[in-house]
N, CA and C of each residue as an Amber inpcrd file, in Angstrom:
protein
   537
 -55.2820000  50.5410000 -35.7660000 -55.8530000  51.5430000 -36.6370000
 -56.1230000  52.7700000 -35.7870000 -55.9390000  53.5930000 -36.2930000
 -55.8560000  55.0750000 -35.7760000 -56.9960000  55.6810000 -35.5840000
 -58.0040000  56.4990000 -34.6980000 -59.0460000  57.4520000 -34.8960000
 -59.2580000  58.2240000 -36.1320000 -58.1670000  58.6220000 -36.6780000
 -57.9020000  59.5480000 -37.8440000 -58.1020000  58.5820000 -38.8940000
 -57.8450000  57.1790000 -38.9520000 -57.7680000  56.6020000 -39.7490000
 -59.1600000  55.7240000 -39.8090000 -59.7030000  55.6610000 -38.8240000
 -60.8280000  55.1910000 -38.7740000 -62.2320000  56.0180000 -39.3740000
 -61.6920000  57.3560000 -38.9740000 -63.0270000  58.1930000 -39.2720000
 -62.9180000  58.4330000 -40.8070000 -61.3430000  58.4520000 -41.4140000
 -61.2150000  58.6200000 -42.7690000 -62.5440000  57.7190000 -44.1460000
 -61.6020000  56.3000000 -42.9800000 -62.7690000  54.7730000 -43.6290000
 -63.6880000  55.0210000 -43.5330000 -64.6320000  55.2880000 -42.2800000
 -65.8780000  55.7870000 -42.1420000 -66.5150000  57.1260000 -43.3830000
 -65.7430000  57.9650000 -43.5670000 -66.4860000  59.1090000 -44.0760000
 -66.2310000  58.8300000 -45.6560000 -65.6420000  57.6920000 -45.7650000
 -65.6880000  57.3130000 -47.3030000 -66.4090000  56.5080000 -47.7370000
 -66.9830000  55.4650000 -47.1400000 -67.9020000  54.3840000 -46.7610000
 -69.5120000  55.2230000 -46.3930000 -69.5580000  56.0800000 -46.0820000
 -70.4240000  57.0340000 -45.4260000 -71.0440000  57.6060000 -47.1430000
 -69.4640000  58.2510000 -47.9190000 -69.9900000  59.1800000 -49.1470000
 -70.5940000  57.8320000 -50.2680000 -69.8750000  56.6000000 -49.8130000
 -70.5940000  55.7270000 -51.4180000 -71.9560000  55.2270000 -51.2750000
 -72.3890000  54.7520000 -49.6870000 -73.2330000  54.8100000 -49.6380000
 -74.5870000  55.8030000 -50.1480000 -74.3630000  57.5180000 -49.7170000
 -74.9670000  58.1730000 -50.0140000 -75.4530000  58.2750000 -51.3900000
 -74.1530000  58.1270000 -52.2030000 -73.9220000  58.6160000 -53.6940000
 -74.6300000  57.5930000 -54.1490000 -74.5720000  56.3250000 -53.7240000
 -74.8240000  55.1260000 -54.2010000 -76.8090000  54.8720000 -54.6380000
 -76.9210000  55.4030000 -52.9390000 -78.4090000  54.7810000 -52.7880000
 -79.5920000  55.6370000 -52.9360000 -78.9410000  57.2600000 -52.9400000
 -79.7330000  58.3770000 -53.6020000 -80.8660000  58.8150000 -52.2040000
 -81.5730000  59.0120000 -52.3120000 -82.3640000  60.0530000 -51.1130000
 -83.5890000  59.5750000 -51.4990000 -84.8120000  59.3450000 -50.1820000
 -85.6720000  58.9980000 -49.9010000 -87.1190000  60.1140000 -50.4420000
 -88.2760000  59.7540000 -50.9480000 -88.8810000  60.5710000 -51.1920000
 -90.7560000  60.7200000 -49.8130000 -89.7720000  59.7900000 -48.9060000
 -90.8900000  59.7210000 -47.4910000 -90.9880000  61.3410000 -47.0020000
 -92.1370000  61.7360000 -46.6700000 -92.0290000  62.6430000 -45.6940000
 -92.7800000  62.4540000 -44.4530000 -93.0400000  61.9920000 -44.3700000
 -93.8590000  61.6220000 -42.5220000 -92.9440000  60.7830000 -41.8540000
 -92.9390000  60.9180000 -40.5750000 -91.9380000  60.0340000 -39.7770000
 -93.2140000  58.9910000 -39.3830000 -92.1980000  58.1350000 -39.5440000
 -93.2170000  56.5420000 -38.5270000 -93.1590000  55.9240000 -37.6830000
 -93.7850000  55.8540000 -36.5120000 -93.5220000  55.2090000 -35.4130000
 -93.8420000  54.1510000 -35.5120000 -92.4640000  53.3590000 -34.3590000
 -92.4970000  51.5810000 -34.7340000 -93.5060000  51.4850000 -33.4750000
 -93.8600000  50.1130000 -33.7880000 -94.5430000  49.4910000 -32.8270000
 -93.7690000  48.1040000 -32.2900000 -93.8890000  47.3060000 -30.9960000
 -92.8010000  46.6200000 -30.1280000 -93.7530000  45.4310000 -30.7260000
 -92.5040000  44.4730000 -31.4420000 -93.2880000  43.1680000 -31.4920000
 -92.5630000  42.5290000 -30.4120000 -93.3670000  41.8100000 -29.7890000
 -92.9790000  40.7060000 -28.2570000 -92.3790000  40.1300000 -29.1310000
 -91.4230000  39.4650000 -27.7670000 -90.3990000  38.3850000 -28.0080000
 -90.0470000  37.6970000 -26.7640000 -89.1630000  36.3580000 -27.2530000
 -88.8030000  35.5720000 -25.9570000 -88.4200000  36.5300000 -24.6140000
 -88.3490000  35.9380000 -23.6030000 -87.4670000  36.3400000 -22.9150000
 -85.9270000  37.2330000 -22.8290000 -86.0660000  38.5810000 -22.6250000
 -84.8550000  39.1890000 -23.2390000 -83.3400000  38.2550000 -22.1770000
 -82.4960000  38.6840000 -23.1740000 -81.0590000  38.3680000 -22.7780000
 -80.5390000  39.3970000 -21.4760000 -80.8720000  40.1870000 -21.9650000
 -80.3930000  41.2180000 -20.8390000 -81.9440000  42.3670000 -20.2120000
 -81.7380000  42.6630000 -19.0820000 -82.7510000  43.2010000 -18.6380000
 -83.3420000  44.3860000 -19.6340000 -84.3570000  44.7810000 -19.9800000
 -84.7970000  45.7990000 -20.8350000 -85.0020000  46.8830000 -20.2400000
 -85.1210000  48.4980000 -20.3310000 -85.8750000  49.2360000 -19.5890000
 -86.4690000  50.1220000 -20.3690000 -87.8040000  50.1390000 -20.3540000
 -89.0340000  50.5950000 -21.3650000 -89.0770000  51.9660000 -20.8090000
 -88.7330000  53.0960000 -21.0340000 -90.0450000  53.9260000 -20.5640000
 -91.3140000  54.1680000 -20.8180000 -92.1260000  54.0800000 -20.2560000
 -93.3380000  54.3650000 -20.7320000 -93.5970000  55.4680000 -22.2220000
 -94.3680000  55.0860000 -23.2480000 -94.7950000  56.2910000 -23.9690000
 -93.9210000  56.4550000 -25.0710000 -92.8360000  56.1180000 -25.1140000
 -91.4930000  56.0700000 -25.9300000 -91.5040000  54.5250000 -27.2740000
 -90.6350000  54.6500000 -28.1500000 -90.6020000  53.7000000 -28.6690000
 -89.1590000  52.8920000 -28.3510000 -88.7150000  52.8330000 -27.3350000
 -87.9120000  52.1740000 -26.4960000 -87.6390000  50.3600000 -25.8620000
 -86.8370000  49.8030000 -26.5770000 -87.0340000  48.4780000 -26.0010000
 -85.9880000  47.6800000 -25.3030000 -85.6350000  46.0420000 -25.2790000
 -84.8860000  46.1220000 -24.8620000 -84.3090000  44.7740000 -25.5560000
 -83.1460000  44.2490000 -25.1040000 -82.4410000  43.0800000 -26.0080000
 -83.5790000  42.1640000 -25.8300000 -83.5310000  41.6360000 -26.9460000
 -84.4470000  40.3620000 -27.3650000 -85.6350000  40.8980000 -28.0190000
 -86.3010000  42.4890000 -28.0300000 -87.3900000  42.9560000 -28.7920000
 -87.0780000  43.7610000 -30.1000000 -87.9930000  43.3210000 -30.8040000
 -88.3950000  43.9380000 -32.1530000 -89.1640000  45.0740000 -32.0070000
 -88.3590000  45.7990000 -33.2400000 -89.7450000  47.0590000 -33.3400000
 -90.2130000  47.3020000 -34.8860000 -91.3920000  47.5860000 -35.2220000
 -92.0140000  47.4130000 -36.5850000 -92.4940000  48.9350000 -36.9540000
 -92.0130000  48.9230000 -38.3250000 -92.5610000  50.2720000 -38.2980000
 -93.1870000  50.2800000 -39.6290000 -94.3030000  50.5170000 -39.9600000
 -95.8330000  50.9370000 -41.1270000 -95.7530000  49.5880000 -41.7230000
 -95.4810000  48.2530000 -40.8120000 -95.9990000  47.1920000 -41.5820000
 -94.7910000  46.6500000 -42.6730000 -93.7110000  47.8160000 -42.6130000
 -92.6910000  47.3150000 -43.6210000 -91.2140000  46.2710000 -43.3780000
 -90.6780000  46.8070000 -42.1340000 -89.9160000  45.8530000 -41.6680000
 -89.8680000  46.1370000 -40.1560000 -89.1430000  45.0880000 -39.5450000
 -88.7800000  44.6490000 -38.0260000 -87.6250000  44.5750000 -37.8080000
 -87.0060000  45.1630000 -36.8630000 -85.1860000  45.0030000 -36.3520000
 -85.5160000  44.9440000 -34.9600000 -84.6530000  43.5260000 -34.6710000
 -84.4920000  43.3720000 -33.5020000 -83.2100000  43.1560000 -32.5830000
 -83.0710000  43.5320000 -31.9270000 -81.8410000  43.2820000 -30.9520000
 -81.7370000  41.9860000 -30.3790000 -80.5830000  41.3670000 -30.4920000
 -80.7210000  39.9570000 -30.1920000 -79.8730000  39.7640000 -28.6090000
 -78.2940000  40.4540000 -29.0610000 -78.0340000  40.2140000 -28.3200000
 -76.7670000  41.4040000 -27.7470000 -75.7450000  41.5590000 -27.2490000
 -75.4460000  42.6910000 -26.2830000 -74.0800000  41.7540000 -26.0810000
 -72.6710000  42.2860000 -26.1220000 -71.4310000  41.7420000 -25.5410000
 -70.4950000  42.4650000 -26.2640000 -69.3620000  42.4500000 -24.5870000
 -67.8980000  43.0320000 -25.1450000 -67.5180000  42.2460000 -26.3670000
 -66.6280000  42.7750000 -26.9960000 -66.2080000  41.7940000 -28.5290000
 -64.4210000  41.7030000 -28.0200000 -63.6310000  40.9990000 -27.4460000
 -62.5320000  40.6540000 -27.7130000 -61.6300000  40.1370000 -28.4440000
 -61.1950000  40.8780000 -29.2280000 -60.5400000  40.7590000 -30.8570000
 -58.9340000  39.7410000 -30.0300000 -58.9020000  38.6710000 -31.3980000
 -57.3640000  38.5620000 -31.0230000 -56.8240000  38.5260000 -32.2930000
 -57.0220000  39.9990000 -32.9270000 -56.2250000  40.5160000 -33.8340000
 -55.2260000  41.6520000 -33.3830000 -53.8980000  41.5860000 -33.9950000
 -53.0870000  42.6840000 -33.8610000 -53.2310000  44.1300000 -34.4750000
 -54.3580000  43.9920000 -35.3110000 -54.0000000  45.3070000 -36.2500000
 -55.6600000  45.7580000 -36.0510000 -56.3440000  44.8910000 -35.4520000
 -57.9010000  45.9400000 -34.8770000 -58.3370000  45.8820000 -33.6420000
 -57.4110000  46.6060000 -32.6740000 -57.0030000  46.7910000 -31.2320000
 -57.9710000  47.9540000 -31.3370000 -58.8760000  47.9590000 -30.3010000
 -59.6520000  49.5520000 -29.7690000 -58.0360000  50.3820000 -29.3480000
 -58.7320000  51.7940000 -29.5820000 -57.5730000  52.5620000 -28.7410000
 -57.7550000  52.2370000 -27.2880000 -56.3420000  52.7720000 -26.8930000
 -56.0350000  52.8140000 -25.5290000 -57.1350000  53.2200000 -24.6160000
 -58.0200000  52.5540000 -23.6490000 -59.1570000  53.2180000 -22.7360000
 -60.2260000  53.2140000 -23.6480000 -60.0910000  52.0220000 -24.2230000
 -61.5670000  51.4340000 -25.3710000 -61.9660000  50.4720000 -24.8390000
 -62.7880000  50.1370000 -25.4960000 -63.2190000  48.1440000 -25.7160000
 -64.4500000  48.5670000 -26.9250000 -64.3400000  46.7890000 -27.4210000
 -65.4770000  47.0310000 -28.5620000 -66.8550000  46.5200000 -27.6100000
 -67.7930000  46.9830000 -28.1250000 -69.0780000  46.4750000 -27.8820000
 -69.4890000  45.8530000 -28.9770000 -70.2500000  44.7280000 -29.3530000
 -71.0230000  44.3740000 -30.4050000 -72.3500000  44.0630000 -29.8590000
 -73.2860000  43.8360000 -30.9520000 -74.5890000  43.8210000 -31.1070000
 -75.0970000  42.7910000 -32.2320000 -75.9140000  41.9430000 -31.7260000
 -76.6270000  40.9370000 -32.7120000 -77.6560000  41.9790000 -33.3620000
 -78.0820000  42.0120000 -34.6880000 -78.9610000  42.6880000 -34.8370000
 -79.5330000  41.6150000 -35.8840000 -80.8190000  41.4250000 -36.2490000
 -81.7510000  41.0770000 -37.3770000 -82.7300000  41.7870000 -37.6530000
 -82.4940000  42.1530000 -39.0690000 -83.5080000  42.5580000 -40.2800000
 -84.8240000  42.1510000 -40.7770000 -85.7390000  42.1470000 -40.5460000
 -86.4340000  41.2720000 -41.2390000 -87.8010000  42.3540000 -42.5460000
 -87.8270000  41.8280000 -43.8470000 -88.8110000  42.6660000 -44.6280000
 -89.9830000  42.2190000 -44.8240000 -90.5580000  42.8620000 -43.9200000
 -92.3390000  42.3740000 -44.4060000 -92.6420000  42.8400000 -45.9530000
 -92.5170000  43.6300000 -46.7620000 -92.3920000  43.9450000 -47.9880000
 -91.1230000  43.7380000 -48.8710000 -91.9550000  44.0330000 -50.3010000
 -90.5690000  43.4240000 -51.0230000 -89.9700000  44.9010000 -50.8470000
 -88.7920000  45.1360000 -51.0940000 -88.0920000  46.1860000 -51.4350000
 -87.5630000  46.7520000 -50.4430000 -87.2270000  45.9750000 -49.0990000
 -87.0000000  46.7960000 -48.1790000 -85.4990000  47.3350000 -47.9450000
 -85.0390000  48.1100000 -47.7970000 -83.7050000  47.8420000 -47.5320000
 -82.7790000  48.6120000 -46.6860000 -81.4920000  48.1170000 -45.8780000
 -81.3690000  48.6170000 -44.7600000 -79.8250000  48.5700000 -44.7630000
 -79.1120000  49.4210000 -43.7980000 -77.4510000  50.2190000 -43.9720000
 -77.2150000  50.1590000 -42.7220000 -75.8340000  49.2690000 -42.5480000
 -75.3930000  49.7010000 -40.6870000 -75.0950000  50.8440000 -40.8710000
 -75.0030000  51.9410000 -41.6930000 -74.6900000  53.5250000 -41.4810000
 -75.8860000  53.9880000 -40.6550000 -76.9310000  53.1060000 -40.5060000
 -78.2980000  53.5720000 -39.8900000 -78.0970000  53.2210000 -37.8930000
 -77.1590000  52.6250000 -37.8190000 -77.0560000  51.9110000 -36.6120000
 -75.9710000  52.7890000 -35.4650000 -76.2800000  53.4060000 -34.7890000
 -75.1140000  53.9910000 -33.5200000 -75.6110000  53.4610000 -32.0440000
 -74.4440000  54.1090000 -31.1320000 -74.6530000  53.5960000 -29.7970000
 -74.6910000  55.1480000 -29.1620000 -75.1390000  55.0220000 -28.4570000
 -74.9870000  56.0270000 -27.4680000 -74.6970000  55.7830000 -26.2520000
 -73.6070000  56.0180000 -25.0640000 -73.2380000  55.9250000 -23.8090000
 -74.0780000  56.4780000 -23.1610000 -73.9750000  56.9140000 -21.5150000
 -74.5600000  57.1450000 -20.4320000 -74.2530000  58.7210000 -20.2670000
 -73.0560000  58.9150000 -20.9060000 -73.0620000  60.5360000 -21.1440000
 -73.6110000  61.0630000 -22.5500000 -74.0860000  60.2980000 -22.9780000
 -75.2420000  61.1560000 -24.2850000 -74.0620000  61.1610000 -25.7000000
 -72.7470000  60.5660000 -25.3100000 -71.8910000  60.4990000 -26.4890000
 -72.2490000  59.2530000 -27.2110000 -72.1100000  59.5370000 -28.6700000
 -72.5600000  58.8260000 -29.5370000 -71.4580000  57.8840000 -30.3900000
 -71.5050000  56.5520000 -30.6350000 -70.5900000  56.2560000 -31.6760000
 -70.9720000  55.2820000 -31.9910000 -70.1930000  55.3490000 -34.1690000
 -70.3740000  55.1720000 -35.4680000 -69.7240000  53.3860000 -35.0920000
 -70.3460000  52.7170000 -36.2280000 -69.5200000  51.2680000 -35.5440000
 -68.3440000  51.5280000 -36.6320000 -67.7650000  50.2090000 -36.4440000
 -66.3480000  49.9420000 -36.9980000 -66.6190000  49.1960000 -38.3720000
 -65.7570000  49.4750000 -38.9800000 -66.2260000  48.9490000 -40.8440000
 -64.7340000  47.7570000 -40.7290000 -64.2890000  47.1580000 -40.3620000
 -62.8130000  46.6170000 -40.2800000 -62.6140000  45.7050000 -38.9920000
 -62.3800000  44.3050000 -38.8270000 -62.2980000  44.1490000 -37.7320000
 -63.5660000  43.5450000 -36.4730000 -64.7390000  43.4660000 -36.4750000
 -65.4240000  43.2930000 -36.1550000 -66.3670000  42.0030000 -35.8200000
 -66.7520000  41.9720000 -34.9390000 -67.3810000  40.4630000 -34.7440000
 -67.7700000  39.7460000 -35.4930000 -68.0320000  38.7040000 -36.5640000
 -68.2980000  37.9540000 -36.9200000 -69.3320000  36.7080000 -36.7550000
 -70.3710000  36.1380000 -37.4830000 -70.6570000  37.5410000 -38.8880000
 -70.8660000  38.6150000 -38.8840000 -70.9540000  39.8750000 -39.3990000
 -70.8750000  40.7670000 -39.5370000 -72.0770000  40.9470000 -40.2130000
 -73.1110000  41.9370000 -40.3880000 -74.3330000  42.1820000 -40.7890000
 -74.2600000  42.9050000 -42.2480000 -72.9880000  43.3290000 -42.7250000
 -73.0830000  43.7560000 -43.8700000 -73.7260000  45.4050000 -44.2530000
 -72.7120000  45.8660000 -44.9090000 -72.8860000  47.5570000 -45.1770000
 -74.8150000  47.6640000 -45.3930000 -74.9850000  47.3040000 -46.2120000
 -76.2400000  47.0240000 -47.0690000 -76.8240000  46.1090000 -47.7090000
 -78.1240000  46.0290000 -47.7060000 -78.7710000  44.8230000 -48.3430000
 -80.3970000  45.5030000 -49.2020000 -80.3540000  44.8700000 -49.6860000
 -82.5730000  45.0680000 -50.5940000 -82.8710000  43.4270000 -50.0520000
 -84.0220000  43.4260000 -49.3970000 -84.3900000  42.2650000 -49.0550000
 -86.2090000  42.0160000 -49.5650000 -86.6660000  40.8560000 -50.0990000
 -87.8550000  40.4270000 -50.3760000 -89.0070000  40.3390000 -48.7770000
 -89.8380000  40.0970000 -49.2900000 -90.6520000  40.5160000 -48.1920000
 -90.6470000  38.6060000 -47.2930000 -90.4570000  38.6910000 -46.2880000
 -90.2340000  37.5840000 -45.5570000 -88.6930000  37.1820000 -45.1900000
 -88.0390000  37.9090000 -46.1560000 -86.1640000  37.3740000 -45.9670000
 -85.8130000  38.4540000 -44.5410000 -84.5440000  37.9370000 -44.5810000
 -84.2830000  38.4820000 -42.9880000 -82.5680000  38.3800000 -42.8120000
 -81.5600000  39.5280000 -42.7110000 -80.5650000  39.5250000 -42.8200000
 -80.1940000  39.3870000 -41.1760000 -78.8300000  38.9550000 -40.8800000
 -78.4250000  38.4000000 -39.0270000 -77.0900000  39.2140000 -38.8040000
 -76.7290000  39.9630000 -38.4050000 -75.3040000  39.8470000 -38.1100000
 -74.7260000  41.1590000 -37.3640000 -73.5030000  41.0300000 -36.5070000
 -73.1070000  41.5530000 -35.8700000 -72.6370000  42.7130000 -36.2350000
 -72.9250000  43.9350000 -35.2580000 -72.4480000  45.6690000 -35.3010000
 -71.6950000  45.5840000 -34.6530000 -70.2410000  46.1790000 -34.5210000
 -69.3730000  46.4720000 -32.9420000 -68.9620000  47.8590000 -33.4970000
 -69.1030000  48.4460000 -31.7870000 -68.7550000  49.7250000 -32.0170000
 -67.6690000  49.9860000 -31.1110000 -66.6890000  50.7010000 -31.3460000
 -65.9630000  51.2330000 -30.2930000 -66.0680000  52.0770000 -29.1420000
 -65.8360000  51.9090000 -28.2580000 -66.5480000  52.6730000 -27.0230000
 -65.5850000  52.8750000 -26.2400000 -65.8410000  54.0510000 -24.8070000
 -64.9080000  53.8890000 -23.8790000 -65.1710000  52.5440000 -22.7250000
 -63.9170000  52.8420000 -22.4880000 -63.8490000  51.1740000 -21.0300000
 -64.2670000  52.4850000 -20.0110000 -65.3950000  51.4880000 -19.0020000
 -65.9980000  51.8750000 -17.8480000 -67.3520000  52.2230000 -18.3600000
 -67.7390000  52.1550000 -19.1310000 -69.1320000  52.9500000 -19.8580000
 -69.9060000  51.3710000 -19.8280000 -71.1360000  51.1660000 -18.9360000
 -71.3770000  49.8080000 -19.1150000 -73.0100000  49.9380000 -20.3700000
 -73.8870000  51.0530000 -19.5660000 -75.1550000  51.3440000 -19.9750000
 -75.3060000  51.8140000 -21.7180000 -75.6410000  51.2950000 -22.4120000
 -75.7250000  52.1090000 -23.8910000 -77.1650000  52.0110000 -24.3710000
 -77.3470000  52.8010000 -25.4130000 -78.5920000  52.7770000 -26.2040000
 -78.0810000  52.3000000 -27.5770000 -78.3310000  51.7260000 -28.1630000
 -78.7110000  51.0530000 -29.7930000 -79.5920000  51.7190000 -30.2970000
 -79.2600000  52.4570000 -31.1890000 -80.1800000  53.8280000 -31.9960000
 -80.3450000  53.4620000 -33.6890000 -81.2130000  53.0470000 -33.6220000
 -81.5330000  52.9020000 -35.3020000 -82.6580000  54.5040000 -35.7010000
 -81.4290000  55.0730000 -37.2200000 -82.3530000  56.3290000 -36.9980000
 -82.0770000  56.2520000 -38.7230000 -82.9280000  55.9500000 -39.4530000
 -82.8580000  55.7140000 -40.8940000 -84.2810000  56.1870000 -41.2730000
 -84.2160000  57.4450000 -41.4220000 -85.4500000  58.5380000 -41.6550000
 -86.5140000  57.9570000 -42.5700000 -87.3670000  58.0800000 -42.1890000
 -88.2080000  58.3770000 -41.1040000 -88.4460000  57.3150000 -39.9780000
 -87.6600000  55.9470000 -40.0140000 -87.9120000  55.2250000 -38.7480000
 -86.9700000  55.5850000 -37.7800000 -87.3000000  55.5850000 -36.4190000
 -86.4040000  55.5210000 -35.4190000 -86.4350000  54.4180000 -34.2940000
 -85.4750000  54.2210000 -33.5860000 -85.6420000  53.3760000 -32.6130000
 -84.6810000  53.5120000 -31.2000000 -84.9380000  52.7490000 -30.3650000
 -83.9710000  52.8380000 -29.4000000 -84.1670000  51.4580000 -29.1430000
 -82.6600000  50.7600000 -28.7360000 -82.3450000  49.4300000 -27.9850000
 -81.9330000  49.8570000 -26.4860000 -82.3380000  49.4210000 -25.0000000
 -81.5300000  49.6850000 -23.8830000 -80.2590000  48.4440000 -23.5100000
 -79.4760000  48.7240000 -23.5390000 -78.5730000  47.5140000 -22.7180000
 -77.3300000  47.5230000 -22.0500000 -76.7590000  46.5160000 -21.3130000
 -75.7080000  46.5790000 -20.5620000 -75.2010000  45.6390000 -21.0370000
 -73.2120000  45.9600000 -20.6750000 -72.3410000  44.9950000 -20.9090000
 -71.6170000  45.4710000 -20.0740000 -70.1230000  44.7810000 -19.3890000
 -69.2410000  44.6820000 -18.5650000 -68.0110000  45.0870000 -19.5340000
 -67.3790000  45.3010000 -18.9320000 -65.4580000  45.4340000 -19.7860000
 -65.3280000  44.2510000 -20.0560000
């Protein structure tokens, strides 16, 4: 699949969503707070003061829901027809949902990576690790959706951020993976 053809999927997937789920009537932004967790998978790095965490932590924001990073790895497809481009690799990401309230609901359109040079990228709608976390969901208060993001990235880029930015919550994941 092509860049051109990828961003096409993306920006159509991008408009039904929008059209679909209509616009938020929040105006205050909310800062999450870090719920502990086991032992992370991969080393974390907090900065101080930030709402910054690392694989294996949750972050909560006004009591309504929790997303946590589970887990961090190259994704090696052995499909022919969802090959990263040339001087790619996929990254994926465990992610879980969870709704402390009823009505919560949440969009991997909310989910990017960011590299070590501050470049950003959209995950892949096609192709992707399995299970897969699903475009969208409305979840009851206690339910909790699981499943894998992969994004395309360049090869040599090990350091990324996991950016959940679904207004007014934000977040950051820190982590590493290898080629």
């Amino acid at each position: 699949m092509t860049a051109l053809t990828k961003a096409i999927v993306g920006l159509l997937m991008l408009s039904f969503v929008v059209a679909t789920c209509g616009g938020s009537n929040n105006t205050g932004a909310v800062s999450p707070t870090v719920k502990p967790t086991a032992t992370p998978t991969l080393a974390p790095s907090v900065p101080a003061g930030q709402d910054v965490v690392g694989v294996g932590e949750g972050l909560t924001w006004d009591g309504e829901v929790t997303v946590w990073l589970l887990n961090a790895q190259v994704f090696v497809t052995d499909s022919d027809y969802f090959d990263p481009d040339a001087g790619n690799k996929f990254v994926s990401v465990l992610v879980e949902v969870e709704a402390l309230v009823d009505g919560m609901s949440y969009s991997t359109f909310s989910f990017s990576v960011s590299d070590s040079q501050s470049f950003t990228y959209n995950g892949t709608f096609i192709g992707g690790k399995e299970p897969e976390l699903g475009s969208s969901s409305v979840l009851l208060a206690g339910r909790k959706a699981k499943g894998w993001l992969t994004f395309e990235v360049p090869k040599g880029e090990y350091e990324f951020i996991l950016i959940m930015n679904d207004y007014p919550n934000y977040g950051e994941w820190h982590f590493t993976v290898g080629d």
